[in-house]
PDB file of C-alpha atoms in Angstrom:
ATOM      1  CA  MET A 347      10.158  -5.210  98.233  1.00 45.00           C
ATOM      2  CA  PRO A 348       6.986  -3.100  98.190  1.00 52.00           C
ATOM      3  CA  THR A 349       6.878  -0.631 101.045  1.00 57.00           C
ATOM      4  CA  ALA A 350       3.393  -1.806 102.133  1.00 58.00           C
ATOM      5  CA  ILE A 351       4.779  -5.120 103.407  1.00 56.00           C
ATOM      6  CA  THR A 352       8.316  -4.102 104.316  1.00 55.00           C
ATOM      7  CA  PRO A 353       9.034  -4.651 108.024  1.00 59.00           C
ATOM      8  CA  ARG A 354       8.922  -1.435 110.004  1.00 69.00           C
ATOM      9  CA  ASP A 355       8.773  -0.507 113.644  1.00 80.00           C
ATOM     10  CA  LEU A 356       5.054  -0.244 114.331  1.00 84.00           C
ATOM     11  CA  THR A 357       3.618   1.894 117.079  1.00 86.00           C
ATOM     12  CA  PRO A 358       1.517   0.097 119.704  1.00 86.00           C
ATOM     13  CA  ALA A 359      -1.728   1.252 118.045  1.00 88.00           C
ATOM     14  CA  ALA A 360      -0.509   0.155 114.630  1.00 88.00           C
ATOM     15  CA  ALA A 361       0.600  -3.199 116.068  1.00 88.00           C
ATOM     16  CA  LEU A 362      -2.852  -3.775 117.563  1.00 89.00           C
ATOM     17  CA  ALA A 363      -4.407  -2.809 114.227  1.00 91.00           C
ATOM     18  CA  ALA A 364      -2.105  -5.290 112.481  1.00 90.00           C
ATOM     19  CA  VAL A 365      -3.109  -7.999 114.973  1.00 91.00           C
ATOM     20  CA  ALA A 366      -6.802  -7.182 114.411  1.00 92.00           C
ATOM     21  CA  ALA A 367      -6.282  -7.427 110.653  1.00 92.00           C
ATOM     22  CA  LEU A 368      -4.440 -10.725 111.097  1.00 92.00           C
ATOM     23  CA  VAL A 369      -7.271 -12.137 113.214  1.00 92.00           C
ATOM     24  CA  LEU A 370      -9.860 -10.997 110.672  1.00 94.00           C
ATOM     25  CA  VAL A 371      -7.980 -12.454 107.694  1.00 94.00           C
ATOM     26  CA  THR A 372      -7.409 -15.752 109.498  1.00 92.00           C
ATOM     27  CA  ALA A 373     -11.051 -15.949 110.615  1.00 91.00           C
ATOM     28  CA  VAL A 374     -12.410 -15.217 107.140  1.00 92.00           C
ATOM     29  CA  TRP A 375      -9.994 -17.706 105.576  1.00 92.00           C
ATOM     30  CA  ALA A 376     -10.872 -20.431 108.083  1.00 89.00           C
ATOM     31  CA  GLN A 377     -14.606 -19.841 107.724  1.00 89.00           C
ATOM     32  CA  GLY A 378     -14.376 -19.828 103.924  1.00 87.00           C
ATOM     33  CA  ILE A 379     -12.564 -23.164 103.896  1.00 84.00           C
ATOM     34  CA  HIS A 380     -15.084 -24.609 106.352  1.00 81.00           C
ATOM     35  CA  LEU A 381     -17.988 -23.527 104.146  1.00 80.00           C
ATOM     36  CA  LEU A 382     -16.402 -25.188 101.093  1.00 76.00           C
ATOM     37  CA  GLU A 383     -15.959 -28.552 102.804  1.00 73.00           C
ATOM     38  CA  PRO A 384     -18.472 -31.075 101.464  1.00 69.00           C
ATOM     39  CA  GLU A 385     -20.443 -33.444 103.703  1.00 71.00           C
ATOM     40  CA  GLU A 386     -18.746 -36.537 102.280  1.00 70.00           C
ATOM     41  CA  THR A 387     -15.403 -36.839 100.548  1.00 64.00           C
ATOM     42  CA  PRO A 388     -15.001 -40.478  99.502  1.00 70.00           C
ATOM     43  CA  GLY A 389     -11.347 -41.010  98.595  1.00 69.00           C
ATOM     44  CA  LEU A 390     -10.489 -37.326  98.989  1.00 69.00           C
ATOM     45  CA  GLU A 391     -10.233 -37.055 102.781  1.00 75.00           C
ATOM     46  CA  TRP A 392      -6.527 -36.221 102.509  1.00 76.00           C
ATOM     47  CA  LEU A 393      -7.313 -33.291 100.193  1.00 79.00           C
ATOM     48  CA  TRP A 394      -9.806 -31.787 102.620  1.00 80.00           C
ATOM     49  CA  THR A 395      -7.438 -32.386 105.509  1.00 79.00           C
ATOM     50  CA  LEU A 396      -4.795 -30.340 103.700  1.00 84.00           C
ATOM     51  CA  LEU A 397      -7.326 -27.700 102.663  1.00 85.00           C
ATOM     52  CA  SER A 398      -8.586 -27.342 106.240  1.00 86.00           C
ATOM     53  CA  ALA A 399      -4.987 -26.623 107.304  1.00 89.00           C
ATOM     54  CA  THR A 400      -4.596 -23.650 104.934  1.00 91.00           C
ATOM     55  CA  PRO A 401      -5.633 -21.081 107.604  1.00 92.00           C
ATOM     56  CA  LEU A 402      -2.183 -21.799 108.995  1.00 93.00           C
ATOM     57  CA  LEU A 403      -0.765 -19.727 106.118  1.00 94.00           C
ATOM     58  CA  PRO A 404      -2.077 -16.366 107.338  1.00 94.00           C
ATOM     59  CA  GLY A 405      -1.821 -17.509 110.976  1.00 92.00           C
ATOM     60  CA  ILE A 406       1.886 -18.308 110.817  1.00 94.00           C
ATOM     61  CA  ALA A 407       2.980 -15.737 108.235  1.00 94.00           C
ATOM     62  CA  GLY A 408       0.935 -13.016 109.918  1.00 91.00           C
ATOM     63  CA  ALA A 409       2.250 -13.817 113.390  1.00 91.00           C
ATOM     64  CA  TRP A 410       5.807 -13.567 112.098  1.00 92.00           C
ATOM     65  CA  TRP A 411       5.111 -10.340 110.210  1.00 90.00           C
ATOM     66  CA  VAL A 412       3.541  -8.702 113.272  1.00 89.00           C
ATOM     67  CA  TRP A 413       6.424  -9.903 115.469  1.00 89.00           C
ATOM     68  CA  LEU A 414       9.108  -8.642 113.118  1.00 89.00           C
ATOM     69  CA  CYS A 415       7.401  -5.270 112.671  1.00 87.00           C
ATOM     70  CA  SER A 416       6.590  -4.460 116.266  1.00 83.00           C
ATOM     71  CA  GLY A 417       9.818  -3.901 118.133  1.00 80.00           C
ATOM     72  CA  ARG A 418       8.403  -0.920 120.016  1.00 75.00           C
ATOM     73  CA  ALA A 419       4.987  -2.476 120.577  1.00 82.00           C
ATOM     74  CA  ARG A 420       5.736  -5.504 122.733  1.00 82.00           C
ATOM     75  CA  LEU A 421       3.184  -4.429 125.351  1.00 82.00           C
ATOM     76  CA  ALA A 422       0.482  -4.292 122.661  1.00 84.00           C
ATOM     77  CA  LEU A 423       1.359  -7.832 121.600  1.00 85.00           C
ATOM     78  CA  SER A 424       1.355  -8.860 125.253  1.00 86.00           C
ATOM     79  CA  ALA A 425      -2.188  -7.504 125.579  1.00 87.00           C
ATOM     80  CA  TRP A 426      -3.249  -9.465 122.499  1.00 89.00           C
ATOM     81  CA  LEU A 427      -1.798 -12.703 123.892  1.00 89.00           C
ATOM     82  CA  ALA A 428      -3.587 -12.165 127.218  1.00 89.00           C
ATOM     83  CA  PHE A 429      -6.808 -11.586 125.273  1.00 90.00           C
ATOM     84  CA  MET A 430      -6.181 -14.794 123.295  1.00 89.00           C
ATOM     85  CA  CYS A 431      -5.806 -16.648 126.600  1.00 88.00           C
ATOM     86  CA  MET A 432      -9.164 -15.279 127.721  1.00 90.00           C
ATOM     87  CA  LEU A 433     -10.812 -16.333 124.435  1.00 90.00           C
ATOM     88  CA  VAL A 434      -9.451 -19.873 124.777  1.00 91.00           C
ATOM     89  CA  LEU A 435     -10.763 -20.149 128.329  1.00 90.00           C
ATOM     90  CA  LEU A 436     -14.167 -18.673 127.488  1.00 90.00           C
ATOM     91  CA  ASN A 437     -14.582 -20.819 124.381  1.00 89.00           C
ATOM     92  CA  ALA A 438     -13.443 -24.032 126.075  1.00 90.00           C
ATOM     93  CA  TYR A 439     -15.193 -23.749 129.413  1.00 89.00           C
ATOM     94  CA  THR A 440     -18.316 -21.621 128.904  1.00 88.00           C
ATOM     95  CA  GLY A 441     -21.121 -21.632 126.391  1.00 81.00           C
ATOM     96  CA  LEU A 442     -20.641 -17.915 125.755  1.00 84.00           C
ATOM     97  CA  PHE A 443     -20.033 -18.191 122.010  1.00 83.00           C
ATOM     98  CA  GLY A 444     -22.796 -20.708 121.323  1.00 83.00           C
ATOM     99  CA  GLU A 445     -22.935 -21.915 117.741  1.00 85.00           C
ATOM    100  CA  ILE A 446     -19.856 -20.001 116.592  1.00 85.00           C
ATOM    101  CA  ASP A 447     -17.449 -21.771 118.944  1.00 83.00           C
ATOM    102  CA  GLY A 448     -16.126 -23.898 116.047  1.00 85.00           C
ATOM    103  CA  ASP A 449     -15.383 -20.757 114.033  1.00 86.00           C
ATOM    104  CA  ILE A 450     -13.480 -19.324 116.984  1.00 89.00           C
ATOM    105  CA  TRP A 451     -11.457 -22.542 117.373  1.00 90.00           C
ATOM    106  CA  ARG A 452     -10.553 -22.607 113.672  1.00 89.00           C
ATOM    107  CA  THR A 453      -9.212 -19.064 113.988  1.00 91.00           C
ATOM    108  CA  LEU A 454      -7.502 -19.485 117.369  1.00 91.00           C
ATOM    109  CA  ASN A 455      -5.835 -22.742 116.345  1.00 92.00           C
ATOM    110  CA  ALA A 456      -4.118 -21.175 113.343  1.00 93.00           C
ATOM    111  CA  LEU A 457      -3.101 -18.089 115.333  1.00 92.00           C
ATOM    112  CA  PHE A 458      -1.800 -20.183 118.234  1.00 93.00           C
ATOM    113  CA  VAL A 459       0.417 -22.261 115.946  1.00 94.00           C
ATOM    114  CA  GLY A 460       1.821 -19.015 114.489  1.00 93.00           C
ATOM    115  CA  CYS A 461       2.403 -17.519 117.947  1.00 92.00           C
ATOM    116  CA  ALA A 462       3.983 -20.774 119.172  1.00 93.00           C
ATOM    117  CA  SER A 463       6.472 -20.726 116.303  1.00 93.00           C
ATOM    118  CA  VAL A 464       7.365 -17.094 117.017  1.00 91.00           C
ATOM    119  CA  ALA A 465       7.686 -17.744 120.760  1.00 90.00           C
ATOM    120  CA  ALA A 466       9.828 -20.836 120.243  1.00 91.00           C
ATOM    121  CA  VAL A 467      12.337 -19.017 118.045  1.00 91.00           C
ATOM    122  CA  ALA A 468      12.347 -15.748 119.999  1.00 88.00           C
ATOM    123  CA  LEU A 469      12.789 -17.470 123.348  1.00 86.00           C
ATOM    124  CA  TRP A 470      15.449 -19.827 122.008  1.00 88.00           C
ATOM    125  CA  GLN A 471      17.460 -16.823 120.840  1.00 87.00           C
ATOM    126  CA  CYS A 472      17.487 -15.439 124.394  1.00 83.00           C
ATOM    127  CA  GLY A 473      20.127 -18.042 125.159  1.00 77.00           C
ATOM    128  CA  SER A 474      19.396 -18.749 128.817  1.00 83.00           C
ATOM    129  CA  ALA A 475      18.564 -22.271 129.898  1.00 88.00           C
ATOM    130  CA  ALA A 476      15.142 -21.237 131.255  1.00 85.00           C
ATOM    131  CA  ALA A 477      14.253 -19.424 128.039  1.00 84.00           C
ATOM    132  CA  ARG A 478      15.280 -22.436 125.992  1.00 89.00           C
ATOM    133  CA  VAL A 479      13.128 -24.744 128.103  1.00 89.00           C
ATOM    134  CA  VAL A 480      10.135 -22.443 127.608  1.00 87.00           C
ATOM    135  CA  ALA A 481      10.986 -22.249 123.884  1.00 89.00           C
ATOM    136  CA  ALA A 482      10.955 -26.037 123.618  1.00 92.00           C
ATOM    137  CA  LEU A 483       7.667 -26.224 125.512  1.00 90.00           C
ATOM    138  CA  SER A 484       6.172 -23.542 123.260  1.00 91.00           C
ATOM    139  CA  GLY A 485       7.216 -25.430 120.156  1.00 93.00           C
ATOM    140  CA  ALA A 486       5.804 -28.659 121.589  1.00 94.00           C
ATOM    141  CA  ALA A 487       2.481 -26.986 122.428  1.00 93.00           C
ATOM    142  CA  GLY A 488       2.217 -25.602 118.898  1.00 94.00           C
ATOM    143  CA  ALA A 489       3.128 -28.966 117.376  1.00 95.00           C
ATOM    144  CA  ALA A 490       0.577 -30.804 119.553  1.00 95.00           C
ATOM    145  CA  LEU A 491      -2.181 -28.400 118.547  1.00 94.00           C
ATOM    146  CA  LEU A 492      -1.168 -28.583 114.883  1.00 94.00           C
ATOM    147  CA  ALA A 493      -1.193 -32.376 114.883  1.00 94.00           C
ATOM    148  CA  ASN A 494      -4.499 -32.734 116.709  1.00 94.00           C
ATOM    149  CA  ALA A 495      -6.440 -29.888 115.097  1.00 92.00           C
ATOM    150  CA  TYR A 496      -5.508 -30.606 111.510  1.00 90.00           C
ATOM    151  CA  PHE A 497      -4.510 -34.260 111.243  1.00 88.00           C
ATOM    152  CA  LEU A 498      -5.303 -36.526 114.214  1.00 90.00           C
ATOM    153  CA  GLY A 499      -8.553 -35.159 115.627  1.00 86.00           C
ATOM    154  CA  ILE A 500      -8.329 -36.954 118.983  1.00 93.00           C
ATOM    155  CA  GLY A 501     -11.275 -35.566 120.969  1.00 89.00           C
ATOM    156  CA  ASP A 502      -9.890 -36.359 124.430  1.00 93.00           C
ATOM    157  CA  ALA A 503      -6.638 -34.522 123.679  1.00 93.00           C
ATOM    158  CA  TRP A 504      -8.449 -31.169 123.852  1.00 92.00           C
ATOM    159  CA  GLN A 505      -8.772 -31.574 127.646  1.00 92.00           C
ATOM    160  CA  TYR A 506      -5.015 -31.078 127.755  1.00 93.00           C
ATOM    161  CA  ILE A 507      -4.439 -28.857 124.731  1.00 92.00           C
ATOM    162  CA  ASN A 508      -6.995 -26.149 125.642  1.00 91.00           C
ATOM    163  CA  PRO A 509      -5.531 -25.329 129.073  1.00 92.00           C
ATOM    164  CA  THR A 510      -2.046 -25.567 127.575  1.00 91.00           C
ATOM    165  CA  MET A 511      -3.054 -22.986 124.934  1.00 90.00           C
ATOM    166  CA  ALA A 512      -4.365 -20.651 127.633  1.00 91.00           C
ATOM    167  CA  ALA A 513      -1.327 -21.094 129.890  1.00 90.00           C
ATOM    168  CA  ALA A 514       1.134 -20.663 127.007  1.00 90.00           C
ATOM    169  CA  SER A 515      -0.603 -17.499 125.765  1.00 90.00           C
ATOM    170  CA  LEU A 516      -0.577 -16.044 129.266  1.00 89.00           C
ATOM    171  CA  ALA A 517       3.085 -17.002 129.782  1.00 88.00           C
ATOM    172  CA  TRP A 518       4.069 -15.401 126.477  1.00 89.00           C
ATOM    173  CA  ALA A 519       2.132 -12.257 127.440  1.00 88.00           C
ATOM    174  CA  ALA A 520       3.953 -12.080 130.786  1.00 87.00           C
ATOM    175  CA  ILE A 521       7.345 -12.647 129.172  1.00 85.00           C
ATOM    176  CA  LEU A 522       6.687  -9.918 126.586  1.00 82.00           C
ATOM    177  CA  ALA A 523       5.431  -7.485 129.222  1.00 82.00           C
ATOM    178  CA  ARG A 524       8.494  -8.148 131.374  1.00 82.00           C
ATOM    179  CA  ALA A 525      10.863  -7.788 128.412  1.00 76.00           C
ATOM    180  CA  SER A 526       9.136  -4.556 127.399  1.00 72.00           C
ATOM    181  CA  ALA A 527       9.377  -3.176 130.930  1.00 71.00           C
ATOM    182  CA  SER A 528      13.073  -4.123 131.080  1.00 69.00           C
ATOM    183  CA  ALA A 529      13.702  -2.416 127.751  1.00 64.00           C
ATOM    184  CA  ASP A 530      11.890   0.737 128.941  1.00 58.00           C
ATOM    185  CA  THR A 531      13.964   0.989 132.127  1.00 60.00           C
ATOM    186  CA  SER A 532      17.259   0.279 130.404  1.00 56.00           C
ATOM    187  CA  GLY A 533      16.531   2.587 127.474  1.00 51.00           C
TER     188      GLY A 533
END
């Protein structure tokens, strides 16, 4: 495997740089797909539905890559997740981002699904009953967002999905910060 993409133990600064690169790639990908989408697609709605879901590729793969490469940088990832929570809240409940709020959602949706998949697996592996409950809830939140954002498009569902995204991101950030603090005191 080429050394440029081989998992390694990133420093906190390198992990934040990797997260920034992941966000940028996902945002550019999502915006590019959105710009390609025609006004009308008679008979080809399914094709554009699948094409609009392709930002999930960098969102999921990138989230896993950053997770697997950042064993020493859990606090940096915790900071990113707390920031993602803030972005969800600001984008959902304020007019701060104006006309680009759709671009932010397209990026955040793909990144949230990736983070939800990572959280579900990582928490499930902890083995405790509480961690497994949170893992199941994380997986369900990611699946609900995936289904609604890319396939169902139920407008009223966002009243429930947006606060769930914010709460899940904040919970994951707290869990990572606590795990990092525990590792620092035991190490």
